[in-house]
């Protein structure tokens, strides 16, 4: 059958790669829309569209940081498996992956860099685990944690330490 869901993620992410002798830390939220096919009560494959907002800090000490904001768009495939579908509460595991486009804005650094933004592209891979709650027939709520890796081809790699995911199937 047809599968449609809306969700939100929140993540805290240190960059494992130093750039210009500085570490980067970011935190932010992603809104995602899933549109796909539920093959059976256990297996779902969806098109995953995400809009992300991230606030980035440089260095270890926030007083010396130069923050900036990222807006990102991601498009991928979301594959998930519900383990125990017989019960109202069921564990869920899933993977989402696809290309990404990131627009970066530097309103605080305009004088330093002589420009206000940048554009980067890459890919993302997200793994999540959690519980789904069947609230109406085949409609579900999902609560869980996620780990995401963003591979940027002209910006640094980001790996969230911890992400939280909430989703409702409509």
mmCIF file of N, CA and C in Angstrom, residues 76-155:
data_model
loop_
_atom_site.group_PDB
_atom_site.id
_atom_site.type_symbol
_atom_site.label_atom_id
_atom_site.label_comp_id
_atom_site.label_asym_id
_atom_site.label_seq_id
_atom_site.Cartn_x
_atom_site.Cartn_y
_atom_site.Cartn_z
ATOM 1 N N UNK A 76 16.686 11.251 -0.844
ATOM 2 C CA UNK A 76 17.225 9.901 -0.799
ATOM 3 C C UNK A 76 16.146 8.851 -0.718
ATOM 4 N N UNK A 77 16.575 7.632 -0.421
ATOM 5 C CA UNK A 77 15.672 6.511 -0.234
ATOM 6 C C UNK A 77 15.709 6.096 1.221
ATOM 7 N N UNK A 78 14.556 5.788 1.781
ATOM 8 C CA UNK A 78 14.437 5.343 3.163
ATOM 9 C C UNK A 78 13.908 3.914 3.150
ATOM 10 N N UNK A 79 14.688 3.009 3.719
ATOM 11 C CA UNK A 79 14.322 1.598 3.786
ATOM 12 C C UNK A 79 14.169 1.237 5.262
ATOM 13 N N UNK A 80 13.023 0.703 5.655
ATOM 14 C CA UNK A 80 12.840 0.356 7.064
ATOM 15 C C UNK A 80 12.162 -0.988 7.222
ATOM 16 N N UNK A 81 12.455 -1.604 8.359
ATOM 17 C CA UNK A 81 11.896 -2.907 8.691
ATOM 18 C C UNK A 81 11.331 -2.857 10.102
ATOM 19 N N UNK A 82 10.075 -3.193 10.247
ATOM 20 C CA UNK A 82 9.419 -3.260 11.556
ATOM 21 C C UNK A 82 9.520 -4.697 12.038
ATOM 22 N N UNK A 83 10.160 -4.905 13.197
ATOM 23 C CA UNK A 83 10.511 -6.249 13.639
ATOM 24 C C UNK A 83 9.337 -7.078 14.147
ATOM 25 N N UNK A 84 8.525 -6.542 15.017
ATOM 26 C CA UNK A 84 7.420 -7.294 15.629
ATOM 27 C C UNK A 84 6.096 -6.605 15.313
ATOM 28 N N UNK A 85 5.548 -6.868 14.161
ATOM 29 C CA UNK A 85 4.367 -6.141 13.718
ATOM 30 C C UNK A 85 3.079 -6.587 14.419
ATOM 31 N N UNK A 86 3.077 -7.706 15.107
ATOM 32 C CA UNK A 86 1.860 -8.211 15.738
ATOM 33 C C UNK A 86 1.406 -7.343 16.902
ATOM 34 N N UNK A 87 2.327 -6.613 17.496
ATOM 35 C CA UNK A 87 2.024 -5.880 18.713
ATOM 36 C C UNK A 87 1.819 -4.400 18.410
ATOM 37 N N UNK A 88 1.151 -3.704 19.320
ATOM 38 C CA UNK A 88 0.932 -2.264 19.168
ATOM 39 C C UNK A 88 2.274 -1.519 19.180
ATOM 40 N N UNK A 89 3.205 -1.915 20.055
ATOM 41 C CA UNK A 89 4.568 -1.356 20.096
ATOM 42 C C UNK A 89 5.494 -2.332 19.396
ATOM 43 N N UNK A 90 6.346 -1.820 18.508
ATOM 44 C CA UNK A 90 7.258 -2.692 17.779
ATOM 45 C C UNK A 90 8.601 -1.998 17.560
ATOM 46 N N UNK A 91 9.717 -2.722 17.730
ATOM 47 C CA UNK A 91 11.019 -2.135 17.379
ATOM 48 C C UNK A 91 11.123 -1.945 15.862
ATOM 49 N N UNK A 92 11.804 -0.874 15.456
ATOM 50 C CA UNK A 92 11.989 -0.552 14.036
ATOM 51 C C UNK A 92 13.463 -0.253 13.799
ATOM 52 N N UNK A 93 14.003 -0.745 12.690
ATOM 53 C CA UNK A 93 15.342 -0.357 12.249
ATOM 54 C C UNK A 93 15.216 0.165 10.829
ATOM 55 N N UNK A 94 16.067 1.123 10.463
ATOM 56 C CA UNK A 94 15.980 1.682 9.127
ATOM 57 C C UNK A 94 17.271 2.331 8.681
ATOM 58 N N UNK A 95 17.364 2.539 7.382
ATOM 59 C CA UNK A 95 18.505 3.194 6.752
ATOM 60 C C UNK A 95 17.969 4.140 5.690
ATOM 61 N N UNK A 96 18.519 5.349 5.637
ATOM 62 C CA UNK A 96 18.175 6.311 4.587
ATOM 63 C C UNK A 96 19.483 6.822 3.989
ATOM 64 N N UNK A 97 19.515 7.017 2.685
ATOM 65 C CA UNK A 97 20.731 7.492 2.023
ATOM 66 C C UNK A 97 20.356 8.209 0.733
ATOM 67 N N UNK A 98 21.205 9.177 0.340
ATOM 68 C CA UNK A 98 20.966 9.876 -0.912
ATOM 69 C C UNK A 98 21.842 11.101 -1.060
ATOM 70 N N UNK A 99 21.641 11.873 -2.142
ATOM 71 C CA UNK A 99 22.437 13.079 -2.381
ATOM 72 C C UNK A 99 21.955 14.243 -1.517
ATOM 73 N N UNK A 100 22.820 15.238 -1.329
ATOM 74 C CA UNK A 100 22.456 16.411 -0.534
ATOM 75 C C UNK A 100 23.013 17.674 -1.177
ATOM 76 N N UNK A 101 22.336 18.774 -0.930
ATOM 77 C CA UNK A 101 22.765 20.105 -1.353
ATOM 78 C C UNK A 101 22.708 20.980 -0.120
ATOM 79 N N UNK A 102 23.767 21.735 0.150
ATOM 80 C CA UNK A 102 23.825 22.560 1.336
ATOM 81 C C UNK A 102 24.130 23.998 0.954
ATOM 82 N N UNK A 103 23.295 24.925 1.428
ATOM 83 C CA UNK A 103 23.493 26.354 1.222
ATOM 84 C C UNK A 103 23.948 26.932 2.557
ATOM 85 N N UNK A 104 25.088 27.590 2.596
ATOM 86 C CA UNK A 104 25.660 28.100 3.838
ATOM 87 C C UNK A 104 25.602 29.616 3.841
ATOM 88 N N UNK A 105 25.188 30.182 4.959
ATOM 89 C CA UNK A 105 25.095 31.637 5.106
ATOM 90 C C UNK A 105 26.027 32.100 6.214
ATOM 91 N N UNK A 106 26.760 33.191 5.979
ATOM 92 C CA UNK A 106 27.717 33.734 6.939
ATOM 93 C C UNK A 106 27.364 35.178 7.285
ATOM 94 N N UNK A 107 26.246 35.456 7.920
ATOM 95 C CA UNK A 107 25.908 36.857 8.186
ATOM 96 C C UNK A 107 26.876 37.533 9.149
ATOM 97 N N UNK A 108 27.478 36.792 10.095
ATOM 98 C CA UNK A 108 28.401 37.377 11.055
ATOM 99 C C UNK A 108 29.794 37.581 10.464
ATOM 100 N N UNK A 109 30.108 36.921 9.346
ATOM 101 C CA UNK A 109 31.454 36.958 8.794
ATOM 102 C C UNK A 109 31.537 37.736 7.487
ATOM 103 N N UNK A 110 30.579 38.573 7.195
ATOM 104 C CA UNK A 110 30.514 39.263 5.910
ATOM 105 C C UNK A 110 31.771 40.085 5.645
ATOM 106 N N UNK A 111 32.242 40.847 6.626
ATOM 107 C CA UNK A 111 33.421 41.691 6.413
ATOM 108 C C UNK A 111 34.685 40.862 6.286
ATOM 109 N N UNK A 112 34.769 39.768 7.041
ATOM 110 C CA UNK A 112 35.972 38.934 7.037
ATOM 111 C C UNK A 112 36.164 38.202 5.707
ATOM 112 N N UNK A 113 35.083 37.629 5.162
ATOM 113 C CA UNK A 113 35.198 36.805 3.960
ATOM 114 C C UNK A 113 34.738 37.490 2.683
ATOM 115 N N UNK A 114 34.148 38.676 2.774
ATOM 116 C CA UNK A 114 33.702 39.438 1.622
ATOM 117 C C UNK A 114 32.561 38.764 0.860
ATOM 118 N N UNK A 115 31.912 37.780 1.471
ATOM 119 C CA UNK A 115 30.725 37.179 0.862
ATOM 120 C C UNK A 115 29.829 36.642 1.965
ATOM 121 N N UNK A 116 28.588 36.334 1.617
ATOM 122 C CA UNK A 116 27.627 35.933 2.627
ATOM 123 C C UNK A 116 27.198 34.473 2.544
ATOM 124 N N UNK A 117 27.651 33.747 1.569
ATOM 125 C CA UNK A 117 27.173 32.380 1.471
ATOM 126 C C UNK A 117 28.038 31.500 0.615
ATOM 127 N N UNK A 118 27.661 30.229 0.585
ATOM 128 C CA UNK A 118 28.385 29.221 -0.161
ATOM 129 C C UNK A 118 27.397 28.097 -0.468
ATOM 130 N N UNK A 119 27.752 27.259 -1.413
ATOM 131 C CA UNK A 119 26.903 26.136 -1.793
ATOM 132 C C UNK A 119 27.777 24.891 -1.866
ATOM 133 N N UNK A 120 27.351 23.813 -1.237
ATOM 134 C CA UNK A 120 28.102 22.564 -1.278
ATOM 135 C C UNK A 120 27.173 21.408 -1.593
ATOM 136 N N UNK A 121 27.720 20.349 -2.146
ATOM 137 C CA UNK A 121 26.914 19.186 -2.453
ATOM 138 C C UNK A 121 27.627 17.949 -1.952
ATOM 139 N N UNK A 122 26.890 16.903 -1.760
ATOM 140 C CA UNK A 122 27.469 15.676 -1.229
ATOM 141 C C UNK A 122 26.443 14.572 -1.160
ATOM 142 N N UNK A 123 26.557 13.752 -0.115
ATOM 143 C CA UNK A 123 25.648 12.628 0.090
ATOM 144 C C UNK A 123 25.494 12.403 1.586
ATOM 145 N N UNK A 124 24.454 11.695 1.965
ATOM 146 C CA UNK A 124 24.247 11.377 3.369
ATOM 147 C C UNK A 124 23.857 9.917 3.528
ATOM 148 N N UNK A 125 24.171 9.374 4.687
ATOM 149 C CA UNK A 125 23.796 8.020 5.069
ATOM 150 C C UNK A 125 23.320 8.086 6.511
ATOM 151 N N UNK A 126 22.097 7.652 6.773
ATOM 152 C CA UNK A 126 21.510 7.743 8.097
ATOM 153 C C UNK A 126 21.006 6.368 8.518
ATOM 154 N N UNK A 127 21.337 5.970 9.728
ATOM 155 C CA UNK A 127 20.847 4.718 10.304
ATOM 156 C C UNK A 127 20.051 5.082 11.545
ATOM 157 N N UNK A 128 18.893 4.482 11.737
ATOM 158 C CA UNK A 128 18.093 4.789 12.914
ATOM 159 C C UNK A 128 17.497 3.517 13.491
ATOM 160 N N UNK A 129 17.203 3.603 14.771
ATOM 161 C CA UNK A 129 16.582 2.504 15.498
ATOM 162 C C UNK A 129 15.615 3.119 16.499
ATOM 163 N N UNK A 130 14.491 2.489 16.694
ATOM 164 C CA UNK A 130 13.517 3.034 17.619
ATOM 165 C C UNK A 130 12.308 2.134 17.768
ATOM 166 N N UNK A 131 11.218 2.730 18.223
ATOM 167 C CA UNK A 131 9.966 2.017 18.403
ATOM 168 C C UNK A 131 8.867 2.701 17.619
ATOM 169 N N UNK A 132 7.985 1.896 17.069
ATOM 170 C CA UNK A 132 6.797 2.452 16.436
ATOM 171 C C UNK A 132 5.584 2.047 17.271
ATOM 172 N N UNK A 133 4.626 2.930 17.268
ATOM 173 C CA UNK A 133 3.382 2.704 17.991
ATOM 174 C C UNK A 133 2.250 2.787 16.981
ATOM 175 N N UNK A 134 1.476 1.733 16.878
ATOM 176 C CA UNK A 134 0.343 1.706 15.957
ATOM 177 C C UNK A 134 -0.826 2.419 16.625
ATOM 178 N N UNK A 135 -1.183 3.599 16.137
ATOM 179 C CA UNK A 135 -2.236 4.378 16.785
ATOM 180 C C UNK A 135 -3.594 4.221 16.101
ATOM 181 N N UNK A 136 -3.623 3.736 14.865
ATOM 182 C CA UNK A 136 -4.892 3.571 14.155
ATOM 183 C C UNK A 136 -4.658 2.601 13.002
ATOM 184 N N UNK A 137 -5.311 1.481 13.015
ATOM 185 C CA UNK A 137 -5.160 0.455 11.980
ATOM 186 C C UNK A 137 -3.693 0.264 11.600
ATOM 187 N N UNK A 138 -3.295 0.726 10.413
ATOM 188 C CA UNK A 138 -1.902 0.585 9.981
ATOM 189 C C UNK A 138 -1.107 1.877 10.123
ATOM 190 N N UNK A 139 -1.645 2.908 10.756
ATOM 191 C CA UNK A 139 -0.945 4.183 10.945
ATOM 192 C C UNK A 139 -0.040 4.084 12.160
ATOM 193 N N UNK A 140 1.170 4.678 12.054
ATOM 194 C CA UNK A 140 2.165 4.513 13.104
ATOM 195 C C UNK A 140 2.811 5.830 13.497
ATOM 196 N N UNK A 141 3.266 5.890 14.747
ATOM 197 C CA UNK A 141 4.158 6.930 15.245
ATOM 198 C C UNK A 141 5.515 6.272 15.444
ATOM 199 N N UNK A 142 6.596 6.987 15.142
ATOM 200 C CA UNK A 142 7.945 6.445 15.313
ATOM 201 C C UNK A 142 8.730 7.360 16.245
ATOM 202 N N UNK A 143 9.369 6.771 17.245
ATOM 203 C CA UNK A 143 10.267 7.475 18.154
ATOM 204 C C UNK A 143 11.590 6.738 18.097
ATOM 205 N N UNK A 144 12.700 7.460 17.970
ATOM 206 C CA UNK A 144 13.957 6.739 17.925
ATOM 207 C C UNK A 144 15.174 7.633 17.975
ATOM 208 N N UNK A 145 16.325 6.993 17.859
ATOM 209 C CA UNK A 145 17.607 7.684 17.790
ATOM 210 C C UNK A 145 18.222 7.392 16.425
ATOM 211 N N UNK A 146 19.084 8.307 15.967
ATOM 212 C CA UNK A 146 19.688 8.127 14.640
ATOM 213 C C UNK A 146 21.134 8.570 14.646
ATOM 214 N N UNK A 147 21.893 8.042 13.714
ATOM 215 C CA UNK A 147 23.269 8.432 13.457
ATOM 216 C C UNK A 147 23.362 8.745 11.979
ATOM 217 N N UNK A 148 23.882 9.911 11.631
ATOM 218 C CA UNK A 148 23.949 10.319 10.229
ATOM 219 C C UNK A 148 25.371 10.725 9.887
ATOM 220 N N UNK A 149 25.804 10.338 8.698
ATOM 221 C CA UNK A 149 27.094 10.775 8.165
ATOM 222 C C UNK A 149 26.808 11.606 6.923
ATOM 223 N N UNK A 150 27.301 12.848 6.893
ATOM 224 C CA UNK A 150 27.194 13.710 5.723
ATOM 225 C C UNK A 150 28.551 13.747 5.042
ATOM 226 N N UNK A 151 28.607 13.299 3.804
ATOM 227 C CA UNK A 151 29.834 13.336 3.018
ATOM 228 C C UNK A 151 29.759 14.536 2.089
ATOM 229 N N UNK A 152 30.537 15.571 2.352
ATOM 230 C CA UNK A 152 30.521 16.747 1.494
ATOM 231 C C UNK A 152 31.693 16.719 0.538
ATOM 232 N N UNK A 153 31.448 17.041 -0.719
ATOM 233 C CA UNK A 153 32.520 17.029 -1.700
ATOM 234 C C UNK A 153 33.284 18.343 -1.732
ATOM 235 N N UNK A 154 32.701 19.420 -1.169
ATOM 236 C CA UNK A 154 33.476 20.660 -1.050
ATOM 237 C C UNK A 154 33.236 21.314 0.307
ATOM 238 N N UNK A 155 32.871 20.506 1.303
ATOM 239 C CA UNK A 155 32.795 20.956 2.689
ATOM 240 C C UNK A 155 33.122 19.768 3.578
#
